[in-house]
Each structure stands twice: as structure tokens, then as C-alpha cells.
Amino acid sequence: MYATAAVPFAGGSEQPMAMVGLFWIAGGDVYVGAKPSGSAPGVRLAPEGVVALGDDQSGLYLWADVRALTVADVPEKSLMRRIDSVRHTALDTLLTLVVQNGPGYVDEAPPLITVRVETPSGTHALSAFVAAAVGYPPAEIELSRALLSRLTEGEATMATTLAAMSDWGRSWEGKSPRPAEREALLRKWLG
């Protein structure tokens, strides 16, 4: 189950949004994890560099300085995660019905992934919310990690790869693609 525009921290953007692997693509913007809004943490891959977003992290790491780009704490899609997601949805619905006029049930925030940016000054750990409610498929995790690594192979490679991802986002008009389509896109962007 992939999120599209239904993630509460994604804001009221009217751009089409889609998940492809670990990437949230909204219009021409590419994020690792979910697109944040307000003070929520997030990581944007911009043409100039890796942008840390949110109250507890900020900054720009220029591509020329980025030696490695990795991700950790990525939840893998599993049967137990699906069961837990269904259970959570049922509990949320029940509590909403029972406490209609009270303060209501507050959803807990999604888990965070860690995006590590290695530069000459050290390794910087950035956070971003997970956007896949039941975790990410193992193949998409591997392909996404390879794509993050590819972005650090030099300016021409980064520019071409990021431009292809952005161009796809600007032309995409639907919800997140199906698993086979997502894998095909990740492989295409890997070149």
C-alpha cells in the first residue's frame, strides 16, 4: 500500500504525487520518503544538492560535496505490517465512532527513515517520514539504494538522473504506479 496525497503531513498541495521506491515525487520535486509540510522533517533532492527540511534539521549539501548518499531504518513490506495496518485502521475507525464528540483519537506519526549524507565535513543523518503504510517491497528498497548511490557518481550522472525523475513527476497524472511499473521506472532511472 503506497500513499499518494493522503498522508497528513504532505500538506494541501494540488500537484499530482506518487511514490516510486523510496521516492515521493510531486510535480518536479523529488523527496526521499514522504514530502513534508510545515515543521515535519524531510529530505529533498534538488538540482543543487540534498536539502534537509524541518524544524530539527535544515541545510543544503551541495552535490559537489556529497560523497555518499545512503538510507537506513527502511521498513520492509511484510505480512505482519499489513495485518498491523489493517488492525490500526479498524481501531482508528472504532475510536472515531465511539468518541465522536470528544477530543478524538490522534494518529501517531509514521516511522522515520534516516538519510545519511557523507561530505568532507563528515556524515550527516537526516530524517524523513516513511510514506509506504505497510513498508517498502525489498526489490524497490535495493533499487532505490542503488539510485541514491548513482546520484553521487558525478555531476553529469546526477543531473541526468534527477532530471529524468523530475520530468516523469511533471508528466505523471495518476496515483502511484503498480509494483511492476515502479520497479521498471527505478531500473530505467538507474540507466
JSON list of N, CA and C in Angstrom, two decimals, residues 47-108:
[
{"chain": "A", "resi": 47, "resn": "PRO", "atom": "N", "xyz": [18.27, 20.04, -7.73]},
{"chain": "A", "resi": 47, "resn": "PRO", "atom": "CA", "xyz": [19.37, 20.09, -8.69]},
{"chain": "A", "resi": 47, "resn": "PRO", "atom": "C", "xyz": [20.68, 20.60, -8.09]},
{"chain": "A", "resi": 48, "resn": "GLU", "atom": "N", "xyz": [20.59, 21.47, -7.09]},
{"chain": "A", "resi": 48, "resn": "GLU", "atom": "CA", "xyz": [21.82, 21.99, -6.47]},
{"chain": "A", "resi": 48, "resn": "GLU", "atom": "C", "xyz": [22.39, 21.11, -5.38]},
{"chain": "A", "resi": 49, "resn": "GLY", "atom": "N", "xyz": [21.54, 20.26, -4.76]},
{"chain": "A", "resi": 49, "resn": "GLY", "atom": "CA", "xyz": [22.05, 19.38, -3.72]},
{"chain": "A", "resi": 49, "resn": "GLY", "atom": "C", "xyz": [20.96, 18.74, -2.89]},
{"chain": "A", "resi": 50, "resn": "VAL", "atom": "N", "xyz": [21.36, 18.13, -1.79]},
{"chain": "A", "resi": 50, "resn": "VAL", "atom": "CA", "xyz": [20.44, 17.46, -0.87]},
{"chain": "A", "resi": 50, "resn": "VAL", "atom": "C", "xyz": [19.99, 18.51, 0.15]},
{"chain": "A", "resi": 51, "resn": "VAL", "atom": "N", "xyz": [18.66, 18.71, 0.24]},
{"chain": "A", "resi": 51, "resn": "VAL", "atom": "CA", "xyz": [18.10, 19.74, 1.10]},
{"chain": "A", "resi": 51, "resn": "VAL", "atom": "C", "xyz": [17.44, 19.08, 2.31]},
{"chain": "A", "resi": 52, "resn": "ALA", "atom": "N", "xyz": [17.90, 19.46, 3.51]},
{"chain": "A", "resi": 52, "resn": "ALA", "atom": "CA", "xyz": [17.30, 18.99, 4.76]},
{"chain": "A", "resi": 52, "resn": "ALA", "atom": "C", "xyz": [16.19, 19.95, 5.13]},
{"chain": "A", "resi": 53, "resn": "LEU", "atom": "N", "xyz": [14.99, 19.42, 5.38]},
{"chain": "A", "resi": 53, "resn": "LEU", "atom": "CA", "xyz": [13.82, 20.24, 5.69]},
{"chain": "A", "resi": 53, "resn": "LEU", "atom": "C", "xyz": [13.28, 19.91, 7.07]},
{"chain": "A", "resi": 54, "resn": "GLY", "atom": "N", "xyz": [12.65, 20.87, 7.71]},
{"chain": "A", "resi": 54, "resn": "GLY", "atom": "CA", "xyz": [12.01, 20.65, 9.00]},
{"chain": "A", "resi": 54, "resn": "GLY", "atom": "C", "xyz": [12.63, 21.48, 10.10]},
{"chain": "A", "resi": 55, "resn": "ASP", "atom": "N", "xyz": [11.94, 21.49, 11.25]},
{"chain": "A", "resi": 55, "resn": "ASP", "atom": "CA", "xyz": [12.40, 22.30, 12.38]},
{"chain": "A", "resi": 55, "resn": "ASP", "atom": "C", "xyz": [13.71, 21.82, 12.97]},
{"chain": "A", "resi": 56, "resn": "ASP", "atom": "N", "xyz": [13.91, 20.52, 13.09]},
{"chain": "A", "resi": 56, "resn": "ASP", "atom": "CA", "xyz": [15.09, 19.99, 13.75]},
{"chain": "A", "resi": 56, "resn": "ASP", "atom": "C", "xyz": [16.27, 19.74, 12.82]},
{"chain": "A", "resi": 57, "resn": "GLN", "atom": "N", "xyz": [16.10, 20.03, 11.55]},
{"chain": "A", "resi": 57, "resn": "GLN", "atom": "CA", "xyz": [17.18, 19.84, 10.59]},
{"chain": "A", "resi": 57, "resn": "GLN", "atom": "C", "xyz": [16.98, 20.83, 9.46]},
{"chain": "A", "resi": 58, "resn": "SER", "atom": "N", "xyz": [18.04, 21.39, 9.00]},
{"chain": "A", "resi": 58, "resn": "SER", "atom": "CA", "xyz": [17.96, 22.27, 7.85]},
{"chain": "A", "resi": 58, "resn": "SER", "atom": "C", "xyz": [19.34, 22.35, 7.23]},
{"chain": "A", "resi": 59, "resn": "GLY", "atom": "N", "xyz": [19.36, 22.75, 6.00]},
{"chain": "A", "resi": 59, "resn": "GLY", "atom": "CA", "xyz": [20.65, 22.91, 5.34]},
{"chain": "A", "resi": 59, "resn": "GLY", "atom": "C", "xyz": [20.64, 22.37, 3.93]},
{"chain": "A", "resi": 60, "resn": "LEU", "atom": "N", "xyz": [21.69, 22.72, 3.22]},
{"chain": "A", "resi": 60, "resn": "LEU", "atom": "CA", "xyz": [21.88, 22.28, 1.84]},
{"chain": "A", "resi": 60, "resn": "LEU", "atom": "C", "xyz": [23.26, 21.65, 1.74]},
{"chain": "A", "resi": 61, "resn": "TYR", "atom": "N", "xyz": [23.31, 20.44, 1.21]},
{"chain": "A", "resi": 61, "resn": "TYR", "atom": "CA", "xyz": [24.57, 19.74, 0.96]},
{"chain": "A", "resi": 61, "resn": "TYR", "atom": "C", "xyz": [24.74, 19.69, -0.55]},
{"chain": "A", "resi": 62, "resn": "LEU", "atom": "N", "xyz": [25.66, 20.51, -1.06]},
{"chain": "A", "resi": 62, "resn": "LEU", "atom": "CA", "xyz": [25.87, 20.61, -2.50]},
{"chain": "A", "resi": 62, "resn": "LEU", "atom": "C", "xyz": [26.33, 19.28, -3.07]},
{"chain": "A", "resi": 63, "resn": "TRP", "atom": "N", "xyz": [25.83, 18.95, -4.28]},
{"chain": "A", "resi": 63, "resn": "TRP", "atom": "CA", "xyz": [26.18, 17.68, -4.91]},
{"chain": "A", "resi": 63, "resn": "TRP", "atom": "C", "xyz": [27.69, 17.52, -5.07]},
{"chain": "A", "resi": 64, "resn": "ALA", "atom": "N", "xyz": [28.40, 18.62, -5.31]},
{"chain": "A", "resi": 64, "resn": "ALA", "atom": "CA", "xyz": [29.85, 18.55, -5.47]},
{"chain": "A", "resi": 64, "resn": "ALA", "atom": "C", "xyz": [30.54, 18.05, -4.20]},
{"chain": "A", "resi": 65, "resn": "ASP", "atom": "N", "xyz": [29.88, 18.23, -3.04]},
{"chain": "A", "resi": 65, "resn": "ASP", "atom": "CA", "xyz": [30.45, 17.81, -1.76]},
{"chain": "A", "resi": 65, "resn": "ASP", "atom": "C", "xyz": [29.93, 16.46, -1.28]},
{"chain": "A", "resi": 66, "resn": "VAL", "atom": "N", "xyz": [28.87, 15.95, -1.90]},
{"chain": "A", "resi": 66, "resn": "VAL", "atom": "CA", "xyz": [28.24, 14.70, -1.44]},
{"chain": "A", "resi": 66, "resn": "VAL", "atom": "C", "xyz": [29.05, 13.51, -1.97]},
{"chain": "A", "resi": 67, "resn": "ARG", "atom": "N", "xyz": [29.68, 12.78, -1.05]},
{"chain": "A", "resi": 67, "resn": "ARG", "atom": "CA", "xyz": [30.48, 11.60, -1.41]},
{"chain": "A", "resi": 67, "resn": "ARG", "atom": "C", "xyz": [29.65, 10.33, -1.42]},
{"chain": "A", "resi": 68, "resn": "ALA", "atom": "N", "xyz": [28.67, 10.26, -0.52]},
{"chain": "A", "resi": 68, "resn": "ALA", "atom": "CA", "xyz": [27.80, 9.08, -0.45]},
{"chain": "A", "resi": 68, "resn": "ALA", "atom": "C", "xyz": [26.43, 9.52, 0.06]},
{"chain": "A", "resi": 69, "resn": "LEU", "atom": "N", "xyz": [25.43, 8.80, -0.40]},
{"chain": "A", "resi": 69, "resn": "LEU", "atom": "CA", "xyz": [24.05, 9.06, -0.01]},
{"chain": "A", "resi": 69, "resn": "LEU", "atom": "C", "xyz": [23.40, 7.71, 0.25]},
{"chain": "A", "resi": 70, "resn": "THR", "atom": "N", "xyz": [23.11, 7.42, 1.52]},
{"chain": "A", "resi": 70, "resn": "THR", "atom": "CA", "xyz": [22.55, 6.12, 1.89]},
{"chain": "A", "resi": 70, "resn": "THR", "atom": "C", "xyz": [21.30, 6.31, 2.73]},
{"chain": "A", "resi": 71, "resn": "VAL", "atom": "N", "xyz": [20.57, 5.23, 2.92]},
{"chain": "A", "resi": 71, "resn": "VAL", "atom": "CA", "xyz": [19.34, 5.29, 3.71]},
{"chain": "A", "resi": 71, "resn": "VAL", "atom": "C", "xyz": [19.29, 4.08, 4.63]},
{"chain": "A", "resi": 72, "resn": "ALA", "atom": "N", "xyz": [18.82, 4.32, 5.86]},
{"chain": "A", "resi": 72, "resn": "ALA", "atom": "CA", "xyz": [18.71, 3.25, 6.86]},
{"chain": "A", "resi": 72, "resn": "ALA", "atom": "C", "xyz": [17.33, 3.31, 7.52]},
{"chain": "A", "resi": 73, "resn": "ASP", "atom": "N", "xyz": [17.04, 2.30, 8.30]},
{"chain": "A", "resi": 73, "resn": "ASP", "atom": "CA", "xyz": [15.77, 2.22, 9.05]},
{"chain": "A", "resi": 73, "resn": "ASP", "atom": "C", "xyz": [14.56, 2.14, 8.13]},
{"chain": "A", "resi": 74, "resn": "VAL", "atom": "N", "xyz": [14.73, 1.56, 6.95]},
{"chain": "A", "resi": 74, "resn": "VAL", "atom": "CA", "xyz": [13.64, 1.45, 5.98]},
{"chain": "A", "resi": 74, "resn": "VAL", "atom": "C", "xyz": [12.79, 0.23, 6.32]},
{"chain": "A", "resi": 75, "resn": "PRO", "atom": "N", "xyz": [11.50, 0.43, 6.60]},
{"chain": "A", "resi": 75, "resn": "PRO", "atom": "CA", "xyz": [10.65, -0.72, 6.91]},
{"chain": "A", "resi": 75, "resn": "PRO", "atom": "C", "xyz": [10.36, -1.54, 5.65]},
{"chain": "A", "resi": 76, "resn": "GLU", "atom": "N", "xyz": [10.61, -2.83, 5.74]},
{"chain": "A", "resi": 76, "resn": "GLU", "atom": "CA", "xyz": [10.37, -3.73, 4.61]},
{"chain": "A", "resi": 76, "resn": "GLU", "atom": "C", "xyz": [8.94, -4.24, 4.67]},
{"chain": "A", "resi": 77, "resn": "LYS", "atom": "N", "xyz": [8.31, -4.29, 3.51]},
{"chain": "A", "resi": 77, "resn": "LYS", "atom": "CA", "xyz": [6.94, -4.77, 3.40]},
{"chain": "A", "resi": 77, "resn": "LYS", "atom": "C", "xyz": [6.87, -6.23, 3.85]},
{"chain": "A", "resi": 78, "resn": "SER", "atom": "N", "xyz": [5.88, -6.52, 4.72]},
{"chain": "A", "resi": 78, "resn": "SER", "atom": "CA", "xyz": [5.72, -7.89, 5.21]},
{"chain": "A", "resi": 78, "resn": "SER", "atom": "C", "xyz": [4.25, -8.13, 5.54]},
{"chain": "A", "resi": 79, "resn": "LEU", "atom": "N", "xyz": [3.91, -9.40, 5.70]},
{"chain": "A", "resi": 79, "resn": "LEU", "atom": "CA", "xyz": [2.54, -9.76, 6.06]},
{"chain": "A", "resi": 79, "resn": "LEU", "atom": "C", "xyz": [2.16, -9.16, 7.41]},
{"chain": "A", "resi": 80, "resn": "MET", "atom": "N", "xyz": [3.08, -9.18, 8.38]},
{"chain": "A", "resi": 80, "resn": "MET", "atom": "CA", "xyz": [2.77, -8.64, 9.71]},
{"chain": "A", "resi": 80, "resn": "MET", "atom": "C", "xyz": [2.50, -7.13, 9.64]},
{"chain": "A", "resi": 81, "resn": "ARG", "atom": "N", "xyz": [3.23, -6.41, 8.80]},
{"chain": "A", "resi": 81, "resn": "ARG", "atom": "CA", "xyz": [2.98, -4.97, 8.65]},
{"chain": "A", "resi": 81, "resn": "ARG", "atom": "C", "xyz": [1.60, -4.73, 8.06]},
{"chain": "A", "resi": 82, "resn": "ARG", "atom": "N", "xyz": [1.20, -5.58, 7.11]},
{"chain": "A", "resi": 82, "resn": "ARG", "atom": "CA", "xyz": [-0.14, -5.43, 6.52]},
{"chain": "A", "resi": 82, "resn": "ARG", "atom": "C", "xyz": [-1.21, -5.69, 7.56]},
{"chain": "A", "resi": 83, "resn": "ILE", "atom": "N", "xyz": [-1.04, -6.74, 8.35]},
{"chain": "A", "resi": 83, "resn": "ILE", "atom": "CA", "xyz": [-2.01, -7.06, 9.39]},
{"chain": "A", "resi": 83, "resn": "ILE", "atom": "C", "xyz": [-2.09, -5.92, 10.40]},
{"chain": "A", "resi": 84, "resn": "ASP", "atom": "N", "xyz": [-0.94, -5.39, 10.80]},
{"chain": "A", "resi": 84, "resn": "ASP", "atom": "CA", "xyz": [-0.91, -4.29, 11.75]},
{"chain": "A", "resi": 84, "resn": "ASP", "atom": "C", "xyz": [-1.60, -3.05, 11.18]},
{"chain": "A", "resi": 85, "resn": "SER", "atom": "N", "xyz": [-1.40, -2.79, 9.89]},
{"chain": "A", "resi": 85, "resn": "SER", "atom": "CA", "xyz": [-2.03, -1.65, 9.25]},
{"chain": "A", "resi": 85, "resn": "SER", "atom": "C", "xyz": [-3.55, -1.78, 9.25]},
{"chain": "A", "resi": 86, "resn": "VAL", "atom": "N", "xyz": [-4.04, -2.98, 8.93]},
{"chain": "A", "resi": 86, "resn": "VAL", "atom": "CA", "xyz": [-5.49, -3.23, 8.94]},
{"chain": "A", "resi": 86, "resn": "VAL", "atom": "C", "xyz": [-6.03, -3.09, 10.36]},
{"chain": "A", "resi": 87, "resn": "ARG", "atom": "N", "xyz": [-5.31, -3.63, 11.34]},
{"chain": "A", "resi": 87, "resn": "ARG", "atom": "CA", "xyz": [-5.73, -3.54, 12.73]},
{"chain": "A", "resi": 87, "resn": "ARG", "atom": "C", "xyz": [-5.79, -2.09, 13.18]},
{"chain": "A", "resi": 88, "resn": "HIS", "atom": "N", "xyz": [-4.78, -1.30, 12.82]},
{"chain": "A", "resi": 88, "resn": "HIS", "atom": "CA", "xyz": [-4.72, 0.10, 13.19]},
{"chain": "A", "resi": 88, "resn": "HIS", "atom": "C", "xyz": [-5.88, 0.87, 12.57]},
{"chain": "A", "resi": 89, "resn": "THR", "atom": "N", "xyz": [-6.19, 0.60, 11.30]},
{"chain": "A", "resi": 89, "resn": "THR", "atom": "CA", "xyz": [-7.29, 1.26, 10.62]},
{"chain": "A", "resi": 89, "resn": "THR", "atom": "C", "xyz": [-8.62, 0.91, 11.29]},
{"chain": "A", "resi": 90, "resn": "ALA", "atom": "N", "xyz": [-8.81, -0.37, 11.65]},
{"chain": "A", "resi": 90, "resn": "ALA", "atom": "CA", "xyz": [-10.04, -0.78, 12.33]},
{"chain": "A", "resi": 90, "resn": "ALA", "atom": "C", "xyz": [-10.17, -0.10, 13.69]},
{"chain": "A", "resi": 91, "resn": "LEU", "atom": "N", "xyz": [-9.08, -0.05, 14.44]},
{"chain": "A", "resi": 91, "resn": "LEU", "atom": "CA", "xyz": [-9.09, 0.60, 15.76]},
{"chain": "A", "resi": 91, "resn": "LEU", "atom": "C", "xyz": [-9.38, 2.08, 15.61]},
{"chain": "A", "resi": 92, "resn": "ASP", "atom": "N", "xyz": [-8.78, 2.73, 14.64]},
{"chain": "A", "resi": 92, "resn": "ASP", "atom": "CA", "xyz": [-9.00, 4.15, 14.41]},
{"chain": "A", "resi": 92, "resn": "ASP", "atom": "C", "xyz": [-10.47, 4.42, 14.08]},
{"chain": "A", "resi": 93, "resn": "THR", "atom": "N", "xyz": [-11.05, 3.58, 13.23]},
{"chain": "A", "resi": 93, "resn": "THR", "atom": "CA", "xyz": [-12.46, 3.72, 12.87]},
{"chain": "A", "resi": 93, "resn": "THR", "atom": "C", "xyz": [-13.36, 3.54, 14.08]},
{"chain": "A", "resi": 94, "resn": "LEU", "atom": "N", "xyz": [-13.10, 2.52, 14.88]},
{"chain": "A", "resi": 94, "resn": "LEU", "atom": "CA", "xyz": [-13.88, 2.26, 16.09]},
{"chain": "A", "resi": 94, "resn": "LEU", "atom": "C", "xyz": [-13.80, 3.43, 17.06]},
{"chain": "A", "resi": 95, "resn": "LEU", "atom": "N", "xyz": [-12.60, 3.91, 17.31]},
{"chain": "A", "resi": 95, "resn": "LEU", "atom": "CA", "xyz": [-12.44, 5.04, 18.24]},
{"chain": "A", "resi": 95, "resn": "LEU", "atom": "C", "xyz": [-13.10, 6.30, 17.72]},
{"chain": "A", "resi": 96, "resn": "THR", "atom": "N", "xyz": [-13.08, 6.51, 16.42]},
{"chain": "A", "resi": 96, "resn": "THR", "atom": "CA", "xyz": [-13.75, 7.67, 15.84]},
{"chain": "A", "resi": 96, "resn": "THR", "atom": "C", "xyz": [-15.25, 7.58, 16.07]},
{"chain": "A", "resi": 97, "resn": "LEU", "atom": "N", "xyz": [-15.81, 6.39, 15.92]},
{"chain": "A", "resi": 97, "resn": "LEU", "atom": "CA", "xyz": [-17.24, 6.21, 16.14]},
{"chain": "A", "resi": 97, "resn": "LEU", "atom": "C", "xyz": [-17.62, 6.38, 17.61]},
{"chain": "A", "resi": 98, "resn": "VAL", "atom": "N", "xyz": [-16.80, 5.86, 18.51]},
{"chain": "A", "resi": 98, "resn": "VAL", "atom": "CA", "xyz": [-17.09, 5.91, 19.94]},
{"chain": "A", "resi": 98, "resn": "VAL", "atom": "C", "xyz": [-16.90, 7.32, 20.50]},
{"chain": "A", "resi": 99, "resn": "VAL", "atom": "N", "xyz": [-15.91, 8.02, 20.03]},
{"chain": "A", "resi": 99, "resn": "VAL", "atom": "CA", "xyz": [-15.56, 9.32, 20.60]},
{"chain": "A", "resi": 99, "resn": "VAL", "atom": "C", "xyz": [-15.89, 10.44, 19.60]},
{"chain": "A", "resi": 100, "resn": "GLN", "atom": "N", "xyz": [-17.07, 10.41, 19.04]},
{"chain": "A", "resi": 100, "resn": "GLN", "atom": "CA", "xyz": [-17.43, 11.38, 18.01]},
{"chain": "A", "resi": 100, "resn": "GLN", "atom": "C", "xyz": [-17.37, 12.82, 18.49]},
{"chain": "A", "resi": 101, "resn": "ASN", "atom": "N", "xyz": [-17.80, 13.09, 19.69]},
{"chain": "A", "resi": 101, "resn": "ASN", "atom": "CA", "xyz": [-17.85, 14.48, 20.16]},
{"chain": "A", "resi": 101, "resn": "ASN", "atom": "C", "xyz": [-16.73, 14.83, 21.12]},
{"chain": "A", "resi": 102, "resn": "GLY", "atom": "N", "xyz": [-15.86, 13.90, 21.40]},
{"chain": "A", "resi": 102, "resn": "GLY", "atom": "CA", "xyz": [-14.76, 14.16, 22.32]},
{"chain": "A", "resi": 102, "resn": "GLY", "atom": "C", "xyz": [-13.55, 14.68, 21.58]},
{"chain": "A", "resi": 103, "resn": "PRO", "atom": "N", "xyz": [-12.40, 14.70, 22.26]},
{"chain": "A", "resi": 103, "resn": "PRO", "atom": "CA", "xyz": [-11.19, 15.22, 21.62]},
{"chain": "A", "resi": 103, "resn": "PRO", "atom": "C", "xyz": [-10.73, 14.36, 20.46]},
{"chain": "A", "resi": 104, "resn": "GLY", "atom": "N", "xyz": [-11.22, 13.14, 20.36]},
{"chain": "A", "resi": 104, "resn": "GLY", "atom": "CA", "xyz": [-10.88, 12.28, 19.23]},
{"chain": "A", "resi": 104, "resn": "GLY", "atom": "C", "xyz": [-9.57, 11.54, 19.43]},
{"chain": "A", "resi": 105, "resn": "TYR", "atom": "N", "xyz": [-9.35, 10.62, 18.56]},
{"chain": "A", "resi": 105, "resn": "TYR", "atom": "CA", "xyz": [-8.15, 9.80, 18.56]},
{"chain": "A", "resi": 105, "resn": "TYR", "atom": "C", "xyz": [-7.12, 10.45, 17.67]},
{"chain": "A", "resi": 106, "resn": "VAL", "atom": "N", "xyz": [-5.93, 10.60, 18.16]},
{"chain": "A", "resi": 106, "resn": "VAL", "atom": "CA", "xyz": [-4.87, 11.22, 17.38]},
{"chain": "A", "resi": 106, "resn": "VAL", "atom": "C", "xyz": [-3.97, 10.13, 16.83]},
{"chain": "A", "resi": 107, "resn": "ASP", "atom": "N", "xyz": [-3.86, 10.09, 15.51]},
{"chain": "A", "resi": 107, "resn": "ASP", "atom": "CA", "xyz": [-2.95, 9.13, 14.89]},
{"chain": "A", "resi": 107, "resn": "ASP", "atom": "C", "xyz": [-1.51, 9.42, 15.30]},
{"chain": "A", "resi": 108, "resn": "GLU", "atom": "N", "xyz": [-0.77, 8.36, 15.47]},
{"chain": "A", "resi": 108, "resn": "GLU", "atom": "CA", "xyz": [0.66, 8.55, 15.74]},
{"chain": "A", "resi": 108, "resn": "GLU", "atom": "C", "xyz": [1.36, 8.83, 14.41]}
]
